[in-house]
Tab-separated table of C-alpha atoms in Angstrom:
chain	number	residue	atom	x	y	z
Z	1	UNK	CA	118.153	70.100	39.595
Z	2	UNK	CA	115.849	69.214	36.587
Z	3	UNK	CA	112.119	69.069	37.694
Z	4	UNK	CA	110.772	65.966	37.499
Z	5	UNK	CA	107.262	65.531	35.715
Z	6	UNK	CA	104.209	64.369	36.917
Z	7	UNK	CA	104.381	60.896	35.354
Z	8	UNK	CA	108.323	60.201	36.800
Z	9	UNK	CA	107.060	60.332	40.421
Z	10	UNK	CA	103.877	57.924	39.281
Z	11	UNK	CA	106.193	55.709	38.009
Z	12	UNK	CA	108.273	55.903	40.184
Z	13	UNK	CA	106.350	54.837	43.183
Z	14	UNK	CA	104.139	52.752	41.574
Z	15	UNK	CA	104.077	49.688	43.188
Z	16	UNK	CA	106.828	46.880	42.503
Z	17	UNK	CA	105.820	43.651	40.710
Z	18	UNK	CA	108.835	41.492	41.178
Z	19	UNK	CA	109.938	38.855	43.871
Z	20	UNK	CA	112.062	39.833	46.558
Z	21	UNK	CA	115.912	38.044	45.868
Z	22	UNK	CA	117.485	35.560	47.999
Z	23	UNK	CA	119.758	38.025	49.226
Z	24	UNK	CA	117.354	39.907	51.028
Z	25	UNK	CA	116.670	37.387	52.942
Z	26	UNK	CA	117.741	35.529	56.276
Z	27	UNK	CA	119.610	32.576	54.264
Z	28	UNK	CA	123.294	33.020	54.026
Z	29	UNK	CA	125.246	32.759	50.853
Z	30	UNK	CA	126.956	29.221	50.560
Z	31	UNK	CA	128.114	26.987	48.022
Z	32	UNK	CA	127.679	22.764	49.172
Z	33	UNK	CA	128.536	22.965	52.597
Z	34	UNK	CA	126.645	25.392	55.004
Z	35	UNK	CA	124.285	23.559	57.606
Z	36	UNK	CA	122.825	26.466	58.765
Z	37	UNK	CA	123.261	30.485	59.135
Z	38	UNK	CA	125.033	29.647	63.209
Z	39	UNK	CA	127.792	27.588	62.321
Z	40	UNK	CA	129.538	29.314	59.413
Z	41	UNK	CA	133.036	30.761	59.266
Z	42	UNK	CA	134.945	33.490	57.359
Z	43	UNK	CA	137.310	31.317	56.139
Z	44	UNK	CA	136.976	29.282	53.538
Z	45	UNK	CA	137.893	25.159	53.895
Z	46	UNK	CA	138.083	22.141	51.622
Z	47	UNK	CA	136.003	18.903	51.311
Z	48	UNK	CA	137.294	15.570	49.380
Z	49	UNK	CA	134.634	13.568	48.462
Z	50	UNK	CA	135.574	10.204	46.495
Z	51	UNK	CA	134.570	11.954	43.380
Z	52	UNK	CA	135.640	15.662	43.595
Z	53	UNK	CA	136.812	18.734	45.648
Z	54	UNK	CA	134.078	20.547	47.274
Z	55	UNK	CA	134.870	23.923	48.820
Z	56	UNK	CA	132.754	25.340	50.766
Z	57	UNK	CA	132.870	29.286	50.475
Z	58	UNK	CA	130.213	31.205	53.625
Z	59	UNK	CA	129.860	34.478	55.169
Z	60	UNK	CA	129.820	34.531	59.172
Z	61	UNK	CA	126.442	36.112	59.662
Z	62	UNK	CA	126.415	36.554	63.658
Z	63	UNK	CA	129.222	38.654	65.277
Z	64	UNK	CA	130.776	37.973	68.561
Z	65	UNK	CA	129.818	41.767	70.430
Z	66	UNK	CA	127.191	44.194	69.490
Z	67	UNK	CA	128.246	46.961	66.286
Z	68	UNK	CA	126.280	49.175	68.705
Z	69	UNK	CA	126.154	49.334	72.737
Z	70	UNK	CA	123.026	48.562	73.910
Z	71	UNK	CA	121.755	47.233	77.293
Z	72	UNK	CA	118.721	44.717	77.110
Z	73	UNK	CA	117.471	44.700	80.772
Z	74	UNK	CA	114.343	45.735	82.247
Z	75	UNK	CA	116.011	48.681	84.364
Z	76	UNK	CA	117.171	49.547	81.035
Z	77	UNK	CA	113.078	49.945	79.878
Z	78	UNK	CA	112.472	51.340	82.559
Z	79	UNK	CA	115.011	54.043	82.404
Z	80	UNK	CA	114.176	54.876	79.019
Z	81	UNK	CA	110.674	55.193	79.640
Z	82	UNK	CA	111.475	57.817	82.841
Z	83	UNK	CA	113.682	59.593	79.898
Z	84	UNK	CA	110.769	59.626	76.874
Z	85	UNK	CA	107.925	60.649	79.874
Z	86	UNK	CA	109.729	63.554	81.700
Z	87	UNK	CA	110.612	65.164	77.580
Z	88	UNK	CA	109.761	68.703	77.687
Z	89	UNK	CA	110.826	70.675	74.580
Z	90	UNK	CA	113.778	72.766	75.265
Z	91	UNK	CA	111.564	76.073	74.202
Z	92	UNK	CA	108.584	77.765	76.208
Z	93	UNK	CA	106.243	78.092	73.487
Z	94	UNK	CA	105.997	74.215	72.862
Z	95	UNK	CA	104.720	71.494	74.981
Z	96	UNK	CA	105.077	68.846	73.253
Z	97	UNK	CA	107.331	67.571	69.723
Z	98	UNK	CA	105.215	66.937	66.707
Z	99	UNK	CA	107.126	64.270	64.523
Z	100	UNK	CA	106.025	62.911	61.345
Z	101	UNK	CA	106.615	59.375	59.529
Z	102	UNK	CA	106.852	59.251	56.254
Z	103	UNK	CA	107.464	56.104	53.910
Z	104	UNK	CA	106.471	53.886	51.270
Z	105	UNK	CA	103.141	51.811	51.658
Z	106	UNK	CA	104.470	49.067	53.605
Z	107	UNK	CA	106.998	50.737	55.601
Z	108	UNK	CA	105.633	49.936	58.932
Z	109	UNK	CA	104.788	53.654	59.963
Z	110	UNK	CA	101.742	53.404	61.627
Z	111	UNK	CA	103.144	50.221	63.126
Z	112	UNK	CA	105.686	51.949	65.016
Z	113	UNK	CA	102.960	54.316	66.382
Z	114	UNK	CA	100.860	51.684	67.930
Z	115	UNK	CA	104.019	49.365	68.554
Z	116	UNK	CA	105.351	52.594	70.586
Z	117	UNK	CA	102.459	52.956	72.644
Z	118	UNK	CA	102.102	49.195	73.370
Z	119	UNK	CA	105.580	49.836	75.180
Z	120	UNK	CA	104.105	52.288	77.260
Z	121	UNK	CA	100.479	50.200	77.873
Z	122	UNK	CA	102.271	46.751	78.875
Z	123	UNK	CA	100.280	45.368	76.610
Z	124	UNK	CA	99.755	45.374	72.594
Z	125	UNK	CA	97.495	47.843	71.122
Z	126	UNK	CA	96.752	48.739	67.106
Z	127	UNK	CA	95.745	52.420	68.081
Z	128	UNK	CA	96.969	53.346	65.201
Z	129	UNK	CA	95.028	51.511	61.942
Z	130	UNK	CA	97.384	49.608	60.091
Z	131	UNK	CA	96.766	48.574	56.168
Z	132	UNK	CA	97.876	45.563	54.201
Z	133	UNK	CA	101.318	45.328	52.921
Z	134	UNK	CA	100.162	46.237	49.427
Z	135	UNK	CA	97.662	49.562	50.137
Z	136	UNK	CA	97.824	52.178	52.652
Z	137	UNK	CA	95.111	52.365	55.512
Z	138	UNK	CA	95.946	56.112	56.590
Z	139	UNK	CA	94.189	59.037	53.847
Z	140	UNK	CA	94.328	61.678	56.403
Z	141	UNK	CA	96.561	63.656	58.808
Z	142	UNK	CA	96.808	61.858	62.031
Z	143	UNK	CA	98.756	62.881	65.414
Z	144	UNK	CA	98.761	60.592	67.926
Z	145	UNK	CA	99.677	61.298	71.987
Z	146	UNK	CA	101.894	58.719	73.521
Z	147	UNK	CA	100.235	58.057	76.642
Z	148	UNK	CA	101.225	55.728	79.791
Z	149	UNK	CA	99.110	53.440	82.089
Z	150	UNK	CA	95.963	53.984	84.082
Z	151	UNK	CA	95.067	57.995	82.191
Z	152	UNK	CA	98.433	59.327	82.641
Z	153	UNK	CA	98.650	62.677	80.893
Z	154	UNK	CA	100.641	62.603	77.117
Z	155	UNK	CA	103.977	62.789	77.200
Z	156	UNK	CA	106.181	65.543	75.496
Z	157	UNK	CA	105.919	63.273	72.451
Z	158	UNK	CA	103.464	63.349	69.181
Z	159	UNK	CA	103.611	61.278	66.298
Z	160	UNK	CA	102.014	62.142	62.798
Z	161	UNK	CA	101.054	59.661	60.418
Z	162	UNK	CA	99.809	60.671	56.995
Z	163	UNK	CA	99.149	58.560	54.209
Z	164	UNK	CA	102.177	56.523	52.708
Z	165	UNK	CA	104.468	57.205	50.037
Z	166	UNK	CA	103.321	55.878	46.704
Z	167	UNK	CA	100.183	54.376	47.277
Z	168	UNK	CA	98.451	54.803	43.767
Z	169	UNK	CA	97.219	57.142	41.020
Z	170	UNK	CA	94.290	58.581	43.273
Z	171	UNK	CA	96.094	58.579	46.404
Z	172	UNK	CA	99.472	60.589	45.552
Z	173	UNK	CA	100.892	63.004	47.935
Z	174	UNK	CA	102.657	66.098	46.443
Z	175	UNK	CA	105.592	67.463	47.643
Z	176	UNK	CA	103.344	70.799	48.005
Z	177	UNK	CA	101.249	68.893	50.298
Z	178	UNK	CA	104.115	67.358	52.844
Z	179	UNK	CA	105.853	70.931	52.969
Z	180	UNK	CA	102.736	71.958	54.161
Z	181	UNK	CA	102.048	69.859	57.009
Z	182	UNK	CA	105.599	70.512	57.976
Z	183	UNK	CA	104.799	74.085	58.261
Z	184	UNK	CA	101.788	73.942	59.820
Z	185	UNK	CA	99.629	74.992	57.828
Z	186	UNK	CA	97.527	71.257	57.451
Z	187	UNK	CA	94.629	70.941	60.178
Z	188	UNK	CA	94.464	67.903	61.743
Z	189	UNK	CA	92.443	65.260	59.643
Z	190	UNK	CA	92.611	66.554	56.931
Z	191	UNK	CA	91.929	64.048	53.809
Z	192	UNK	CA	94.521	64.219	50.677
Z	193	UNK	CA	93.765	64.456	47.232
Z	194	UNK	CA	95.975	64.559	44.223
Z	195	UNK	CA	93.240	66.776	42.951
Z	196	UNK	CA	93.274	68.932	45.429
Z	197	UNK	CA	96.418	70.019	46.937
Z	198	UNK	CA	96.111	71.583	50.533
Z	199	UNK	CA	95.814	75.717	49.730
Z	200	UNK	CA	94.515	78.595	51.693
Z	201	UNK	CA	91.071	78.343	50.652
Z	202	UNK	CA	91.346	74.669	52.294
Z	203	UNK	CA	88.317	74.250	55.320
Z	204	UNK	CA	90.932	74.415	58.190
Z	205	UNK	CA	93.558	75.898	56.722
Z	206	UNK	CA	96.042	77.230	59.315
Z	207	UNK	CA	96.998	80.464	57.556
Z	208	UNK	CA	99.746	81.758	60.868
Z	209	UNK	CA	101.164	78.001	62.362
Z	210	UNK	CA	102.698	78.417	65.606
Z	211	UNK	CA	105.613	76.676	66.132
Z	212	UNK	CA	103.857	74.294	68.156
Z	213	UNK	CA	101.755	73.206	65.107
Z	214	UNK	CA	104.364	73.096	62.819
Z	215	UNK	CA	106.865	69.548	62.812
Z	216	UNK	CA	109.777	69.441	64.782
Z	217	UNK	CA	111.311	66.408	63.185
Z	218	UNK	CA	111.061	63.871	59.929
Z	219	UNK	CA	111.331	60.161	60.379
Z	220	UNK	CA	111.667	58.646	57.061
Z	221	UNK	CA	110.720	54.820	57.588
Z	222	UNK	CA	111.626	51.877	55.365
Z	223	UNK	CA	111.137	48.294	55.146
Z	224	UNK	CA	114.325	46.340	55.655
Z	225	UNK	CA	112.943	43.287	53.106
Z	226	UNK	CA	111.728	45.469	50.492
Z	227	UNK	CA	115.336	47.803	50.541
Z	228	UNK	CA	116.595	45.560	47.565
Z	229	UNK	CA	113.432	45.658	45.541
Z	230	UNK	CA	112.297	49.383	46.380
Z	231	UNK	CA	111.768	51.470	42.783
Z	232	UNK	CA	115.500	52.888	41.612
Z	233	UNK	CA	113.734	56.139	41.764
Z	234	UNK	CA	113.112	55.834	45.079
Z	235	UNK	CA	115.993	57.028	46.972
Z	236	UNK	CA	115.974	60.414	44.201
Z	237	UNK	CA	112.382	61.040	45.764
Z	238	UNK	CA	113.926	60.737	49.536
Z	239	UNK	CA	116.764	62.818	48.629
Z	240	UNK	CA	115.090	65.561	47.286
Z	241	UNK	CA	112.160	65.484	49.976
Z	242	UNK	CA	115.135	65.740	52.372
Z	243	UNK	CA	116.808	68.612	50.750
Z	244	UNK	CA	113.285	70.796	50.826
Z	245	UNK	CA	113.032	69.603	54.194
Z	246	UNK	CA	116.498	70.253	55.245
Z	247	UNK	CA	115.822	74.088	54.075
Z	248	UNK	CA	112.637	73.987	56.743
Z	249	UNK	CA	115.844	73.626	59.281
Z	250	UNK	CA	113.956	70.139	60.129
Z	251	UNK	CA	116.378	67.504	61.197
Z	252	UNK	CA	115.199	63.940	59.771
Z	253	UNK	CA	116.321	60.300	60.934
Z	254	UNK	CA	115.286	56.668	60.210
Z	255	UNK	CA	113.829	53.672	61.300
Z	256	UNK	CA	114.344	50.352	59.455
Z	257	UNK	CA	111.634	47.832	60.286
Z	258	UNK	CA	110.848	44.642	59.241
Z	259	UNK	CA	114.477	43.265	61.232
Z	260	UNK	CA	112.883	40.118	61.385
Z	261	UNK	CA	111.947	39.044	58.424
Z	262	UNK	CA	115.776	39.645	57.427
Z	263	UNK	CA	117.324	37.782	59.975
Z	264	UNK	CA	116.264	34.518	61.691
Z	265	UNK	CA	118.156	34.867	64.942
Z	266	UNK	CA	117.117	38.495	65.781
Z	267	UNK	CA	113.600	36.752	64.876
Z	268	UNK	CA	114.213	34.388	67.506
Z	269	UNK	CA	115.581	36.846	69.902
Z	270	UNK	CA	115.502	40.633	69.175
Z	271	UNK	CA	119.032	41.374	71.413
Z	272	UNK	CA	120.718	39.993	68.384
Z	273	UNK	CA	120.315	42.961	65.878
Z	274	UNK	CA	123.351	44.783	66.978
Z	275	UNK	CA	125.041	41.381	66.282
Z	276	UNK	CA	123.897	40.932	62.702
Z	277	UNK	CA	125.941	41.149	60.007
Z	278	UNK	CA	122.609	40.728	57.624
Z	279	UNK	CA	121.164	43.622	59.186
Z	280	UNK	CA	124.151	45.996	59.478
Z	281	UNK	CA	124.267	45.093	55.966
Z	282	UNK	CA	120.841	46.123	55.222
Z	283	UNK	CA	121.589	49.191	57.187
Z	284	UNK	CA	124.696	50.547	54.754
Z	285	UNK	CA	121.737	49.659	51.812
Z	286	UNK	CA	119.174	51.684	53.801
Z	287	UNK	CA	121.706	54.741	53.970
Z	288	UNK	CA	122.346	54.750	50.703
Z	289	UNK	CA	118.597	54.777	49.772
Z	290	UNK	CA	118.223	57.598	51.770
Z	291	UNK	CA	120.848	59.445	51.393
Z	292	UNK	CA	121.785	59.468	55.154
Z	293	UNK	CA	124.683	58.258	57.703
Z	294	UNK	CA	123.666	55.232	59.300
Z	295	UNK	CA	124.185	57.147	62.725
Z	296	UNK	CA	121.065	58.580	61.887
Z	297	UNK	CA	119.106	54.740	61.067
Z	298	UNK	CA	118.140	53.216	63.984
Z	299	UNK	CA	116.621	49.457	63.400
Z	300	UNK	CA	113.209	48.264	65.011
Z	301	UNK	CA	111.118	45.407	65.378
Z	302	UNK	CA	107.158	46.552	65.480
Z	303	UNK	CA	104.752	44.551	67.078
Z	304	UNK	CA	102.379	42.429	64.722
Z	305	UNK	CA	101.151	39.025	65.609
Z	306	UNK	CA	102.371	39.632	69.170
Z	307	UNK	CA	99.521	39.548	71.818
Z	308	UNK	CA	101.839	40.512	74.520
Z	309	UNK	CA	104.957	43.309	74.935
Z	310	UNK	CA	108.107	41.496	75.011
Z	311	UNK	CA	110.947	43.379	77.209
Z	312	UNK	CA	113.663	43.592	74.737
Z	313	UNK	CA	111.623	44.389	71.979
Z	314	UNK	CA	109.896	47.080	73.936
Z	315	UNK	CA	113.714	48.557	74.599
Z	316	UNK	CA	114.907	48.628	71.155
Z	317	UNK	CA	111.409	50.170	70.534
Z	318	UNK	CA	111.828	53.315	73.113
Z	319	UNK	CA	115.725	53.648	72.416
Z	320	UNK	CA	114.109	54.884	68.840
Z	321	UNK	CA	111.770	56.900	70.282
Z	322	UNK	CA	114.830	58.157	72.541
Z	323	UNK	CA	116.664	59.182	69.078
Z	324	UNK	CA	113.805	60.967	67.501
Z	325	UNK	CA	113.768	62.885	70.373
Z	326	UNK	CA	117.496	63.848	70.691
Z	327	UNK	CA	116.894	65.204	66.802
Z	328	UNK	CA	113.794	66.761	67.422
Z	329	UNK	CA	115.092	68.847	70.515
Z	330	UNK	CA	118.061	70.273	67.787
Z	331	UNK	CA	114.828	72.035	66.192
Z	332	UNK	CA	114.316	73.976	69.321
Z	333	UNK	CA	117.972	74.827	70.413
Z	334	UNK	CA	118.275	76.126	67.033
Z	335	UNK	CA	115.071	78.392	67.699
Z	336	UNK	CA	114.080	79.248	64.700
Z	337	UNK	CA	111.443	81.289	65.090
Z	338	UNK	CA	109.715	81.534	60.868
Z	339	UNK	CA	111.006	78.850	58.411
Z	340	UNK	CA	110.236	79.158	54.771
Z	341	UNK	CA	111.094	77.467	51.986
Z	342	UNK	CA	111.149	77.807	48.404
Z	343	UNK	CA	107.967	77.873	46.241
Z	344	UNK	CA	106.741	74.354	45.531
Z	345	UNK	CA	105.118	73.018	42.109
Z	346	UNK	CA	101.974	72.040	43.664
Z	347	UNK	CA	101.610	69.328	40.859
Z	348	UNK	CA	104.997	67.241	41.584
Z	349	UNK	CA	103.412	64.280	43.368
Z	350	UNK	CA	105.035	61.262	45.241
């Protein structure tokens, strides 16, 4: 694989200047007929009009049963909140999973965080700081407990958030950098700087991780209405992130966010995004980016304007946090006790 210069990955993840196309959004494609994205067909019919033919030509957006089984109740919620509590990694020497989110500015990452452990509150909380859509709030190394009601004690579960993908000239992450906090070796808020790339003269430095320091599993996260307009160079960046990562013997999955702005009825009602043909859609596209079966892309809807948790929302929510999980558990039956990885040009940056 040719090494990639410095300027390709500034380029590269610069951010883009152009208008997101019709086709990543909600509205279907017709031609003079369509009412609305509900009451189109997969056939195609014929109009007379005193004038002309008009043929109508639409895409049936809704499907009749879910592409994916998925039970939207509250004993469902409840269930898979028992399941994310009682997690204990299946190895002695760790309490608890460290999992880190990494994506583009805008992706939704630290989102998810808070979004996760408004599930778990009953109520909506931004614990975790969340930027604009344009610039990245999180500079620093960030690990967050997911904690229940009234003081309960953390759960098996903790979720890193580092600054985003791509955020600028003076706030690129090198590759150098996110092998590091992988491996351990990156104390907890610690601040990034293309300048000056984590090293063992670092304050903090963590020279021997244990593997309960080091991260148990990726989550690469992207933004279901900027999939279309994301930088072509993008998905070269995720794939070769995944291959050094992959060599860690770190399993990585997916979230897709943003559902809603992508489709109007799982806007309106969240049980529909396993009945979307937009978003399965969107779903093959998000693969592809990444370079990753869709069996390992789970879709999600983070809380944003939302003053209160919503029931379904909160079980598509923890049914992500359930597959994270299920991945980051594979690190520990595999029980490897000393990854390493090959030597890293400290001045490739993304």
């Amino acid at each position: 694989m040719q090494k990639p210069t410095k300027d390709t990955f500034r380029s590269v993840f610069a951010e883009p200047k152009f208008v997101i196309p019709t086709t990543a959004q909600p509205a279907i494609c017709t031609a003079l007929g369509a009412k609305d994205d509900r009451s189109v067909t997969t056939t195609n019919s014929t109009e007379k009009t005193e004038n002309s033919s008009v043929f109508t030509f639409s895409v049936q957006t809704m499907l009749k049963s879910q592409w994916r089984d998925m039970e939207w109740t509250e004993e469902q919620k409840t269930n898979l909140m028992k399941t994310i509590s009682s997690y204990r990694p299946s190895c002695e020497e760790v309490t608890q999973a460290r999992v880190l989110l990494l994506g583009p500015v805008g992706s939704g990452k630290s989102s998810f965080i808070s979004s996760v452990q408004s599930a778990f509150f009953g109520r909506v909380t931004n614990r975790a700081m969340v930027g604009s859509s344009s610039t990245s709030f999180t500079k620093k190394l960030q690990s967050f407990n997911i904690r229940g009601q009234k003081g309960e004690d953390p759960n098996g579960l903790v979720l890193c958030d580092t600054m985003a993908l791509g955020d600028g000239e003076m706030t690129e992450l090198t590759l150098h950098d996110i092998l590091s906090v992988i491996k351990g070796h990156v104390p907890e808020g610690h601040k990034f700087s293309p300048d000056q790339p984590v090293r063992s003269e670092t304050t903090g430095y963590v020279k021997r991780p244990s593997l309960s320091g080091k991260i148990h599993c990726v989550v690469f996260v992207v933004n279901a209405s900027k999939i279309l307009t994301y930088p072509k160079g993008l998905s070269r960046i995720f794939q070769q992130l995944r291959e050094h990562i992959s060599d860690l013997g770190v399993h990585q999955v997916a979230l897709m966010t943003h559902i809603d702005q992508i489709c109007k009825e799982t806007a309106k009602d969240v049980t529909q995004v396993y009945k979307s043909r937009v978003i399965q859609d969107m779903m093959d596209k998000a693969g592809a980016l990444l370079g990753m079966s869709t069996s390992y892309i789970v879709p999600v809807k983070n809380y944003s304007s939302e003053l209160a948790v919503d029931v379904n929302t909160d079980v598509l929510l923890l049914r992500a946090v359930d597959h994270i999980l299920q991945y980051a558990d594979l690190y520990f039956q595999d029980n490897v006790p000393q990854l390493t990885g090959p030597k890293i040009d400290d001045n490739i940056r993304f």
